[in-house]
Coordinates of C-alpha atoms in Angstrom, one line a residue:
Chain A
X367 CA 12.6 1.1 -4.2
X368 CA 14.8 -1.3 -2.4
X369 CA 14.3 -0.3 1.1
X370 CA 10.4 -0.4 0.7
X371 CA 10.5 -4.1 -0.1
X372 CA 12.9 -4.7 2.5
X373 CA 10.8 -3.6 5.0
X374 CA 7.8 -6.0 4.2
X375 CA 10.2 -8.8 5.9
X376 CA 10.0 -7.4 9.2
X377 CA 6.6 -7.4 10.2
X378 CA 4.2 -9.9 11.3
X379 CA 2.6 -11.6 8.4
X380 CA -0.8 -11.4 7.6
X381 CA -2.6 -14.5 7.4
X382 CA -6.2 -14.6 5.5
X383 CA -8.4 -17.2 6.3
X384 CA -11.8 -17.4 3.8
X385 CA -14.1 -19.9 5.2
X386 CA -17.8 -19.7 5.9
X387 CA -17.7 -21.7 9.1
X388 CA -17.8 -19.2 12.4
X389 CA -16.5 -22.0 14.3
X390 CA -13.4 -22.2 11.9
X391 CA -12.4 -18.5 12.3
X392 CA -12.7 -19.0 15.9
X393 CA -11.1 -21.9 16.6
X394 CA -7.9 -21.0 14.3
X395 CA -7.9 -17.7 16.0
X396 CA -7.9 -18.8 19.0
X397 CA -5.0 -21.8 18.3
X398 CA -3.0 -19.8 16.0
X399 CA -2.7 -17.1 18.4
X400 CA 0.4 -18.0 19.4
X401 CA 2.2 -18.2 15.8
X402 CA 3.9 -14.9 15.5
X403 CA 1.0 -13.6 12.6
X404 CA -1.6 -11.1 12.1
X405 CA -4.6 -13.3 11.6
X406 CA -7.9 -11.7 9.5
X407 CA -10.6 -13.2 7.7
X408 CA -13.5 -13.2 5.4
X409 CA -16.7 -15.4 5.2
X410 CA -17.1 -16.5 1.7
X411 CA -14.8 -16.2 -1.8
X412 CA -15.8 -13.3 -3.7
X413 CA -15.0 -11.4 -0.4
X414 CA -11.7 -12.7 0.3
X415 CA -10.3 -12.3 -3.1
X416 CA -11.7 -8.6 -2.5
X417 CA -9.5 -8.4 0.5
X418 CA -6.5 -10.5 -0.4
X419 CA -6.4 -7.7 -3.4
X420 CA -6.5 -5.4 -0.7
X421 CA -4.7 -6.2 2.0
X422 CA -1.7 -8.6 0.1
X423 CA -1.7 -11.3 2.8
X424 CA 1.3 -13.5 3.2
X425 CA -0.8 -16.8 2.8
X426 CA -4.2 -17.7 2.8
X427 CA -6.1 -20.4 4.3
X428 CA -9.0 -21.0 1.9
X429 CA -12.0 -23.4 2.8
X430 CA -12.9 -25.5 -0.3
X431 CA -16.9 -26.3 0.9
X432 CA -18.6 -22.8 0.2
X433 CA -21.8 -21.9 -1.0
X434 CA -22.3 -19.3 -3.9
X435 CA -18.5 -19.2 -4.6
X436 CA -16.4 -22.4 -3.8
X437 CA -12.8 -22.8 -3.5
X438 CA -12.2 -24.1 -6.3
X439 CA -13.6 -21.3 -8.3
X440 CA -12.0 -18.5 -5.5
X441 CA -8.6 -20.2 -6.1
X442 CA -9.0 -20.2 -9.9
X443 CA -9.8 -16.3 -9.5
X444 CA -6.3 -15.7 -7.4
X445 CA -4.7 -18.2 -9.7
X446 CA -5.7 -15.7 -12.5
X447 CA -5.2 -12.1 -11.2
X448 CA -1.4 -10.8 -11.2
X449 CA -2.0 -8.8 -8.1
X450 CA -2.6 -12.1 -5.9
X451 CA -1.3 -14.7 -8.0
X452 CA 2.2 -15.2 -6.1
X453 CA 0.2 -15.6 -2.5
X454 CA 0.8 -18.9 -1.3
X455 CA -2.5 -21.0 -0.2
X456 CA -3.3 -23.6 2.2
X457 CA -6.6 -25.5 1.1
X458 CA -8.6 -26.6 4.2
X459 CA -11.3 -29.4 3.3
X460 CA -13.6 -31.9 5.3
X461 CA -13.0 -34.0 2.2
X462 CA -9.5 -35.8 1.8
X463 CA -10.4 -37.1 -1.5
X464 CA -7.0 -37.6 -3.6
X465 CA -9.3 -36.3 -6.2
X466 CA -10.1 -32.8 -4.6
X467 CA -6.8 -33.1 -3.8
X468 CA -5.3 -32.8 -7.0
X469 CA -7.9 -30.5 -8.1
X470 CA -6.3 -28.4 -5.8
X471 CA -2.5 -28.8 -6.3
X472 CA -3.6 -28.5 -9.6
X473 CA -4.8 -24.7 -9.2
X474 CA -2.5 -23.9 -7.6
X475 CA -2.6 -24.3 -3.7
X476 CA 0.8 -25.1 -2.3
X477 CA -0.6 -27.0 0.8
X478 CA -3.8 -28.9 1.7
X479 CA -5.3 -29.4 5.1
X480 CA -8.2 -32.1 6.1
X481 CA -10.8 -31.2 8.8
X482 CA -11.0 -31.6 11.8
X483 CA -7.7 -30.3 12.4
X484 CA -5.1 -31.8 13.6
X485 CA -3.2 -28.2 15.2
X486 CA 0.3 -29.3 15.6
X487 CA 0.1 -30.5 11.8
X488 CA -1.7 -27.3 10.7
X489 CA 0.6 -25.0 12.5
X490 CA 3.3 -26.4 11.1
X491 CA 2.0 -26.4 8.0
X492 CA 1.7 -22.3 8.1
X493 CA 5.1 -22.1 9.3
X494 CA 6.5 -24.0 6.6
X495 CA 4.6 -22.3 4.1
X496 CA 5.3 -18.7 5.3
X497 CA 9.0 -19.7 5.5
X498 CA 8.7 -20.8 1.9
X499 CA 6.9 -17.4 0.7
X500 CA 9.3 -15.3 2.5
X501 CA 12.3 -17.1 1.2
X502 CA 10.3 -16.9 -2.8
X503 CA 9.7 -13.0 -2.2
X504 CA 13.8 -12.7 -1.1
X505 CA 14.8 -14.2 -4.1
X506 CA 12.7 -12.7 -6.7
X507 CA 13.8 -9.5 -5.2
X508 CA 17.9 -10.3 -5.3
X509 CA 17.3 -11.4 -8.8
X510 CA 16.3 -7.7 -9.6
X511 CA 18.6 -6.1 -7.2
X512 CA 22.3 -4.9 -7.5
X513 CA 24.2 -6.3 -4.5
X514 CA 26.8 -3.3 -4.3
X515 CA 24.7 -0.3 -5.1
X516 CA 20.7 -1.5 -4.0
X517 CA 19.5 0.0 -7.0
X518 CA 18.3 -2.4 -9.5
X519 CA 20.3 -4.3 -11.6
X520 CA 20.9 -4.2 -15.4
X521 CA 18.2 -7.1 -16.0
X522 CA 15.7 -5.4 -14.2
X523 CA 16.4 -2.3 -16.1
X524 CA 16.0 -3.8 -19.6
X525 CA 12.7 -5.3 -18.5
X526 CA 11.5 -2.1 -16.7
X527 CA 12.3 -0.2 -19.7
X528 CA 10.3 -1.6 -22.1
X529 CA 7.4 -1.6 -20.0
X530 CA 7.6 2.3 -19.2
X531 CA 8.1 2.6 -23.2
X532 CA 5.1 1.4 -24.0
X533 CA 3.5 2.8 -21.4
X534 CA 4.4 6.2 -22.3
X535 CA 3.5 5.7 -25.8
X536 CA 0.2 4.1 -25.1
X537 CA -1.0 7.1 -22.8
X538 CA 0.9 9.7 -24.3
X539 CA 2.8 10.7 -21.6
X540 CA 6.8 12.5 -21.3
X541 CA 9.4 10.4 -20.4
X542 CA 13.1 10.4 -19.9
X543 CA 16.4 8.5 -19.7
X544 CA 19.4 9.8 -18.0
X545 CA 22.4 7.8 -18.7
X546 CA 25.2 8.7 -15.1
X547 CA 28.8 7.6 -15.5
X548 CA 31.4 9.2 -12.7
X549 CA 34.1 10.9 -13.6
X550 CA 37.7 8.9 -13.6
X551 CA 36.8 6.2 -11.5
X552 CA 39.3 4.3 -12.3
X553 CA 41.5 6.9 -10.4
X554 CA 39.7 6.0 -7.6
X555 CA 40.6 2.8 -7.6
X556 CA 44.1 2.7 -8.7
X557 CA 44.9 5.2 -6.0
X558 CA 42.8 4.4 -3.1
X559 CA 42.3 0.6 -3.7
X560 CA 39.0 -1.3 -4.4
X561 CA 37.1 -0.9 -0.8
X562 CA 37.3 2.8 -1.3
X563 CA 35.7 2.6 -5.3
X564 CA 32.8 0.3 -3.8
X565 CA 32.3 3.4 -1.6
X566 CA 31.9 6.0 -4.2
X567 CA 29.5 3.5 -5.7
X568 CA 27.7 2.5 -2.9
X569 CA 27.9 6.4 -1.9
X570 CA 26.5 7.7 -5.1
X571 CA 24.2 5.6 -5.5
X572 CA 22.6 6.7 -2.1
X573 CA 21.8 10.0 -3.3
X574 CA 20.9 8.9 -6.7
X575 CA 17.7 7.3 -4.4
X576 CA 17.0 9.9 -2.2
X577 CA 17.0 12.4 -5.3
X578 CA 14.9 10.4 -7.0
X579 CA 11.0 10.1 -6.6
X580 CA 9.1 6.9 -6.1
X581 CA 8.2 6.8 -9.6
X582 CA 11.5 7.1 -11.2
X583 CA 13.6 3.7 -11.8
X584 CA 17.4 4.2 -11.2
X585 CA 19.6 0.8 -11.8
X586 CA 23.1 0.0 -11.8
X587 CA 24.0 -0.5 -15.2
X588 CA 27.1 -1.5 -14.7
X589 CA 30.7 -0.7 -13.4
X590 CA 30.4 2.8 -12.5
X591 CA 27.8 3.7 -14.7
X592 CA 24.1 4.1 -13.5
X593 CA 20.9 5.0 -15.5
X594 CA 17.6 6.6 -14.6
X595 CA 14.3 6.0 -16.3
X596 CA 11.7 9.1 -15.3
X597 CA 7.9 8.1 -16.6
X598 CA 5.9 11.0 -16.5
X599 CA 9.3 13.5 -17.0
X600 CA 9.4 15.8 -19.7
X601 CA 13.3 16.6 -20.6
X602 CA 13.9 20.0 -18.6
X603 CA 12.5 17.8 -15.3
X604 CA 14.7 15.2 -16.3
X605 CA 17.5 18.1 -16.5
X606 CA 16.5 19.3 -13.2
X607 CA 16.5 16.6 -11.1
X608 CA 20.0 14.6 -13.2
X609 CA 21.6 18.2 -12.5
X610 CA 20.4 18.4 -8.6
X611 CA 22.4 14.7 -8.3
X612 CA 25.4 16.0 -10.4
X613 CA 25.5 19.2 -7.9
X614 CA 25.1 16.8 -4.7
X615 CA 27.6 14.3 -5.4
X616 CA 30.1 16.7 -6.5
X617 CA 30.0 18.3 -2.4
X618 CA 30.2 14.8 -1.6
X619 CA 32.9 14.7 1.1
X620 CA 34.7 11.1 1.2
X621 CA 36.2 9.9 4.8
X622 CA 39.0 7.8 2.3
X623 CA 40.1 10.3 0.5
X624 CA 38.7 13.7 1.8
X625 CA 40.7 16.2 -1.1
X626 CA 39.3 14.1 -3.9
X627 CA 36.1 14.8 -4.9
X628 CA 33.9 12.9 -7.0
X629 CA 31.8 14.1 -10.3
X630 CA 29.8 12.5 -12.6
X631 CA 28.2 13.6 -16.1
X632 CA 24.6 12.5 -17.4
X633 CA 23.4 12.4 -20.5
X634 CA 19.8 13.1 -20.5
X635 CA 17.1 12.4 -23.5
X636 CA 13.5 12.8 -22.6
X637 CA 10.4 13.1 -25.0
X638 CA 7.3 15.2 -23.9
X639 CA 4.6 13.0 -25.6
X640 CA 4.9 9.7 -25.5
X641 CA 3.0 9.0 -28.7
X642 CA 5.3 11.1 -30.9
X643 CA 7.9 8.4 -29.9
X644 CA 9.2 6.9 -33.2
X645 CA 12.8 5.3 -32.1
X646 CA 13.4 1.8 -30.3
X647 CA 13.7 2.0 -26.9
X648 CA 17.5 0.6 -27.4
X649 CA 17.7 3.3 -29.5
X650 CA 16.9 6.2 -27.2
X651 CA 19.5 4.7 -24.4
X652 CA 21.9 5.0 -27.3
X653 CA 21.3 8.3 -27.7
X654 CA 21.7 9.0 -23.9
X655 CA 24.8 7.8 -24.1
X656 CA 25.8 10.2 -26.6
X657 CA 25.1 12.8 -24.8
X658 CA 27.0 11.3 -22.2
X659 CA 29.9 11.3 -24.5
X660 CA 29.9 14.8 -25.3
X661 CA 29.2 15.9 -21.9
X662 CA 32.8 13.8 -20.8
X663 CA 34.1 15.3 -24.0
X664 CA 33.5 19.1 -22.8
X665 CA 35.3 19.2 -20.3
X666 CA 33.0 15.9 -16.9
X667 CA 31.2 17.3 -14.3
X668 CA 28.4 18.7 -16.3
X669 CA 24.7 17.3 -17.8
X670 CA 24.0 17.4 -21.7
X671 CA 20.1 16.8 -22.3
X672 CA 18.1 17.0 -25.5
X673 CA 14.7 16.4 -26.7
X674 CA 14.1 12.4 -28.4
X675 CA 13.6 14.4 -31.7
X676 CA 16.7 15.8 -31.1
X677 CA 16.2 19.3 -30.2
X678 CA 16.7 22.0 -27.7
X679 CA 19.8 20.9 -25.9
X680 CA 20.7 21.8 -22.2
X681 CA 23.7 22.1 -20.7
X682 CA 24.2 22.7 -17.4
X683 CA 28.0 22.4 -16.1
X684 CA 30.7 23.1 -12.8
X685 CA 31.5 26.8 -11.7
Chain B
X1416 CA -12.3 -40.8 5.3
X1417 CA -10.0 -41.7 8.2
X1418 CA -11.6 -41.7 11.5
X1419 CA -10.8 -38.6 13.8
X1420 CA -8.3 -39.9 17.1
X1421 CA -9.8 -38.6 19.9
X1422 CA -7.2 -37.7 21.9
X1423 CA -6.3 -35.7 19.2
X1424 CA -8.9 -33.3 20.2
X1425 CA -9.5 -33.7 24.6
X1426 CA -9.4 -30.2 25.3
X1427 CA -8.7 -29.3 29.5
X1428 CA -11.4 -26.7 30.7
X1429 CA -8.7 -25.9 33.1
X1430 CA -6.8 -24.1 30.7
X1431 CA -8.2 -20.4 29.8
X1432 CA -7.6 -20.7 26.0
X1433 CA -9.6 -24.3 25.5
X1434 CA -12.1 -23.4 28.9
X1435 CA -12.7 -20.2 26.2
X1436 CA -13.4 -22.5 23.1
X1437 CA -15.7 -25.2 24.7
X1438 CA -18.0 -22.1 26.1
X1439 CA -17.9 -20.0 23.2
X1440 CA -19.0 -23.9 21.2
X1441 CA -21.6 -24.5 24.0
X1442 CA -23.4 -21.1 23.2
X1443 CA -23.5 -21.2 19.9
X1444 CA -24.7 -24.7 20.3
X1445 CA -28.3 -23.8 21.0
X1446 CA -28.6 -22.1 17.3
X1447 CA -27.3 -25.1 15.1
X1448 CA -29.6 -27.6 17.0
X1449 CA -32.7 -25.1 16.1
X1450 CA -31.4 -24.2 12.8
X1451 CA -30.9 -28.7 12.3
X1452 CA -34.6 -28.9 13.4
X1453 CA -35.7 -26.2 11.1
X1454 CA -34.1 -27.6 8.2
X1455 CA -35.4 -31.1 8.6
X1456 CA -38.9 -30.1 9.4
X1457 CA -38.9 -27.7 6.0
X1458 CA -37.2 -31.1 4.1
X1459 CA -34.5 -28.3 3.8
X1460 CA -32.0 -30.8 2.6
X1461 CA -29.1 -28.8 1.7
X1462 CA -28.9 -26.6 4.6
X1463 CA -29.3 -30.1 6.5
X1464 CA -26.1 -30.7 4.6
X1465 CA -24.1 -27.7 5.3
X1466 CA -24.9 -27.6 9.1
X1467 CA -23.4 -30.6 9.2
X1468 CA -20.6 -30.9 7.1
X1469 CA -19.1 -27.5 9.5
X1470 CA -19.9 -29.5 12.1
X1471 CA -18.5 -32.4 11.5
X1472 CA -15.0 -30.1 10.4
X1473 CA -15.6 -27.9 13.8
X1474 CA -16.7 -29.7 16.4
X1475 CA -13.8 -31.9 17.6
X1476 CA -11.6 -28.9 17.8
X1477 CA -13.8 -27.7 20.3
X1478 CA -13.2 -31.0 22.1
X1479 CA -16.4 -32.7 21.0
X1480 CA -15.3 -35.4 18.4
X1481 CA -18.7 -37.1 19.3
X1482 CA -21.1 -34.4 18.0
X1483 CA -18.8 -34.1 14.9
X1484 CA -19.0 -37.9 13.9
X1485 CA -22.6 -37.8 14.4
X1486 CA -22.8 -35.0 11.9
X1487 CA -20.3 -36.4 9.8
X1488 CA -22.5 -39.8 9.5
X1489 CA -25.6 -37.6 8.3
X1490 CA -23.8 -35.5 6.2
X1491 CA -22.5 -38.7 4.5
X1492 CA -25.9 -40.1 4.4
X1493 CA -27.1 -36.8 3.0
X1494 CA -24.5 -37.2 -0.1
X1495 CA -25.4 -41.0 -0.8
X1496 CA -29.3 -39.9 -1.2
X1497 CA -30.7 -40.0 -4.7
X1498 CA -30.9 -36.4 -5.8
X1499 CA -34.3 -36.7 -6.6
X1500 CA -35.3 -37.2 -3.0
X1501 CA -37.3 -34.2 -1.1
X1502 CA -37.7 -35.0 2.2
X1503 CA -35.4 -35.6 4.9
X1504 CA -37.8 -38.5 6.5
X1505 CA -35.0 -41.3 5.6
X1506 CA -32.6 -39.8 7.9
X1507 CA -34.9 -38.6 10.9
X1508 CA -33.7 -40.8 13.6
X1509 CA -30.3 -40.1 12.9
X1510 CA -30.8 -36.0 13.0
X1511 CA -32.8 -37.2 16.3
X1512 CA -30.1 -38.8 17.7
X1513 CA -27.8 -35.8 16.8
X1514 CA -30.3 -33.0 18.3
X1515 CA -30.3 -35.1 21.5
X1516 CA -26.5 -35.6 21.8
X1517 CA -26.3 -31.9 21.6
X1518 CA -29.0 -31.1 23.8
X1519 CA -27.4 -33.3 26.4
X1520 CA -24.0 -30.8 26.3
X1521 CA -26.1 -27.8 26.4
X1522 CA -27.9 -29.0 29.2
X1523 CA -25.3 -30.6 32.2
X1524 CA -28.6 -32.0 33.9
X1525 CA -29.4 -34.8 31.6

């Protein structure tokens, strides 16, 4: 979730450098020692894609003059595969052809660097182009994060759900959807002020994470109203886990307002086999959110989940 | 191609991290210059090629511009040969003239 990516910004980037030259791997070891980076490397293409798959580096440093597998074709090949497609790279070339040049813009490479080296110019280079993958990576990750709550934001969800939809279908897996709203919020607000509400969000939406699993995608979806989707989470799980976070966040004890508590109700749908699935998955949030509905409607503080088909409703409730 | 500065690459043996560099170039020195005979006495032209063209990229950075235009001017000669040809006799003084100018780094005497 949130905090994992978050950490990836603190430690020393990893730098690959594929290049068949001995002399190359020494001598940019040796003069990019001082950078603050974690420097590894691989002789030739098809085993630097191997460990650029493996070991996600920040930035490579890709020789274009190798035998068997060139750079051109090595860059084509992390040009094409989603898992390394979005790391930078720095082309390093004895040839300063504008030709090979554009070759390699072309594919892809942010950056391209003539031997011999000149180190102030390559140093800088990596710098800037670190700087610049760090600062890409932040952004794509505020564009999928809500900035009150750190769970992910409404686009994200819409985006994430489809995917897990098909998924489940496609493998036949369970799957559920919890839709979370919290109970007279606007209470909150009107009695406490704003500051406080943002609290109870921010507050909520802490345990939501830590009662959720790595798997499970919980987002914002807007106001005070959050929603979970569970792959792999036939409805009673679903009903387990949305009721351990109902039971959690009603103990809550709030430093602004320590004699009001706060409750929320979930309305959980969840299909056991994903390729019995016959609604939209618009449709199936829709019918979360009924359940939501009745679950305010008997009385807050309670869960209300059912099977996609519409069967075997749960209820689990205060007291 | 634009010709290397060389002060761009004067490294000081005084200081540990270059002193490190020029030794660690110096001994593998002794390899290239056999593998460079080998190829040109097998008409091995492309490993004649890619000895060269690394160091031509590597050796100034190790503070020996001299031994990488040397290479770079074979390496060049290399690419302007008809494809055809299979021996390496055309360019035997200059791969001469390279094995010497190594030999006389590896060996402070001469």
């Amino acid at each position: 979730m949130a905090d994992e990516i978050n950490n990836s910004f603190d430690s020393t980037p990893v730098v690959l450098l594929i290049d068949d030259s001995k002399f190359v791997h020494r001598i940019l070891g040796a003069r990019l020692r001082s950078e603050s980076i974690s420097l590894i490397g691989e002789p030739d293409g098809k085993a630097g894609y191997e460990r650029a798959v493996a070991d996600q580096p920040e930035l490579i440093l890709l020789d274009l003059d190798m035998p068997v597998m060139d750079g051109y074709e090595t860059l084509r090949v992390l040009k094409e595969d989603p898992k390394t497609r979005d790391i930078p790279v720095i082309v390093l070339s004895g040839m300063d052809s504008s030709q090979d040049k554009v070759m390699a813009f072309d594919l892809g490479a942010v950056d391209f660097v003539t031997k011999p080296f000149e180190l102030t110019e390559l140093r800088a280079r990596v710098r800037s182009s670190l700087k610049m993958s760090t600062l890409l990576r932040m952004l794509a990750q505020k564009a999928k994060i809500d900035g009150l709550s750190g769970l992910y934001n409404r686009a994200y969800f819409d985006e994430r759900l489809q995917e897990e939809y098909d998924r489940a279908i496609r493998h036949g897996h369970s799957m559920s959807i919890a839709m979370i709203d919290l109970d007279e919020f606007k209470s909150i607000n009107d009695t406490y002020g704003h500051p406080a509400g943002d609290m109870v969000i921010s507050g909520i939406a802490s345990v939501i994470q830590q009662e959720c699993r790595s798997i499970d995608v919980a987002c914002r979806y807007g106001g005070e109203e959050f929603v979970l989707i569970m792959p792999e989470t036939n409805p009673e799980q679903a009903f387990t886990l949305c009721n351990r976070i109902r039971e959690r966040c009603a103990q809550m004890s709030w430093s602004q307002h320590p004699n009001r508590a706060v409750t929320l109700s979930v309305g959980v749908v969840g299909a056991d086999d994903g390729s019995t699935i016959s609604c939209t998955p618009q449709a199936w949030v829709e019918m979360s959110d009924r359940n939501l509905y009745q679950a305010k409607q008997s009385g807050r503080n309670r869960v209300i989940a059912s099977s996609v088909d519409g069967t075997s409703i749960q209820v689990a409730k205060a007291g | 191609m634009t010709a290397p500065d060389p002060n761009a690459y004067s490294l000081d043996i005084n200081d540990p991290e270059d002193a490190e560099l020029i030794e660690y170039f110096l001994g593998e020195l002794p390899d290239r210059v056999q593998a460079i005979a080998t190829a040109v006495s097998s008409n091995d032209i492309d490993e004649l090629k890619r000895i060269t063209h690394q160091l031509k990229g590597a050796a100034p950075g190790f503070g020996f511009p001299a031994i990488g235009s040397a290479a770079g001017e074979i390496e060049g000669q290399i690419r302007d040969l008809d494809e055809t040809v299979e021996s390496c006799d055309s360019i035997r003084a200059q791969v001469d003239g390279l094995i010497s100018l190594c030999q006389s780094y590896i060996s402070p005497s001469s």
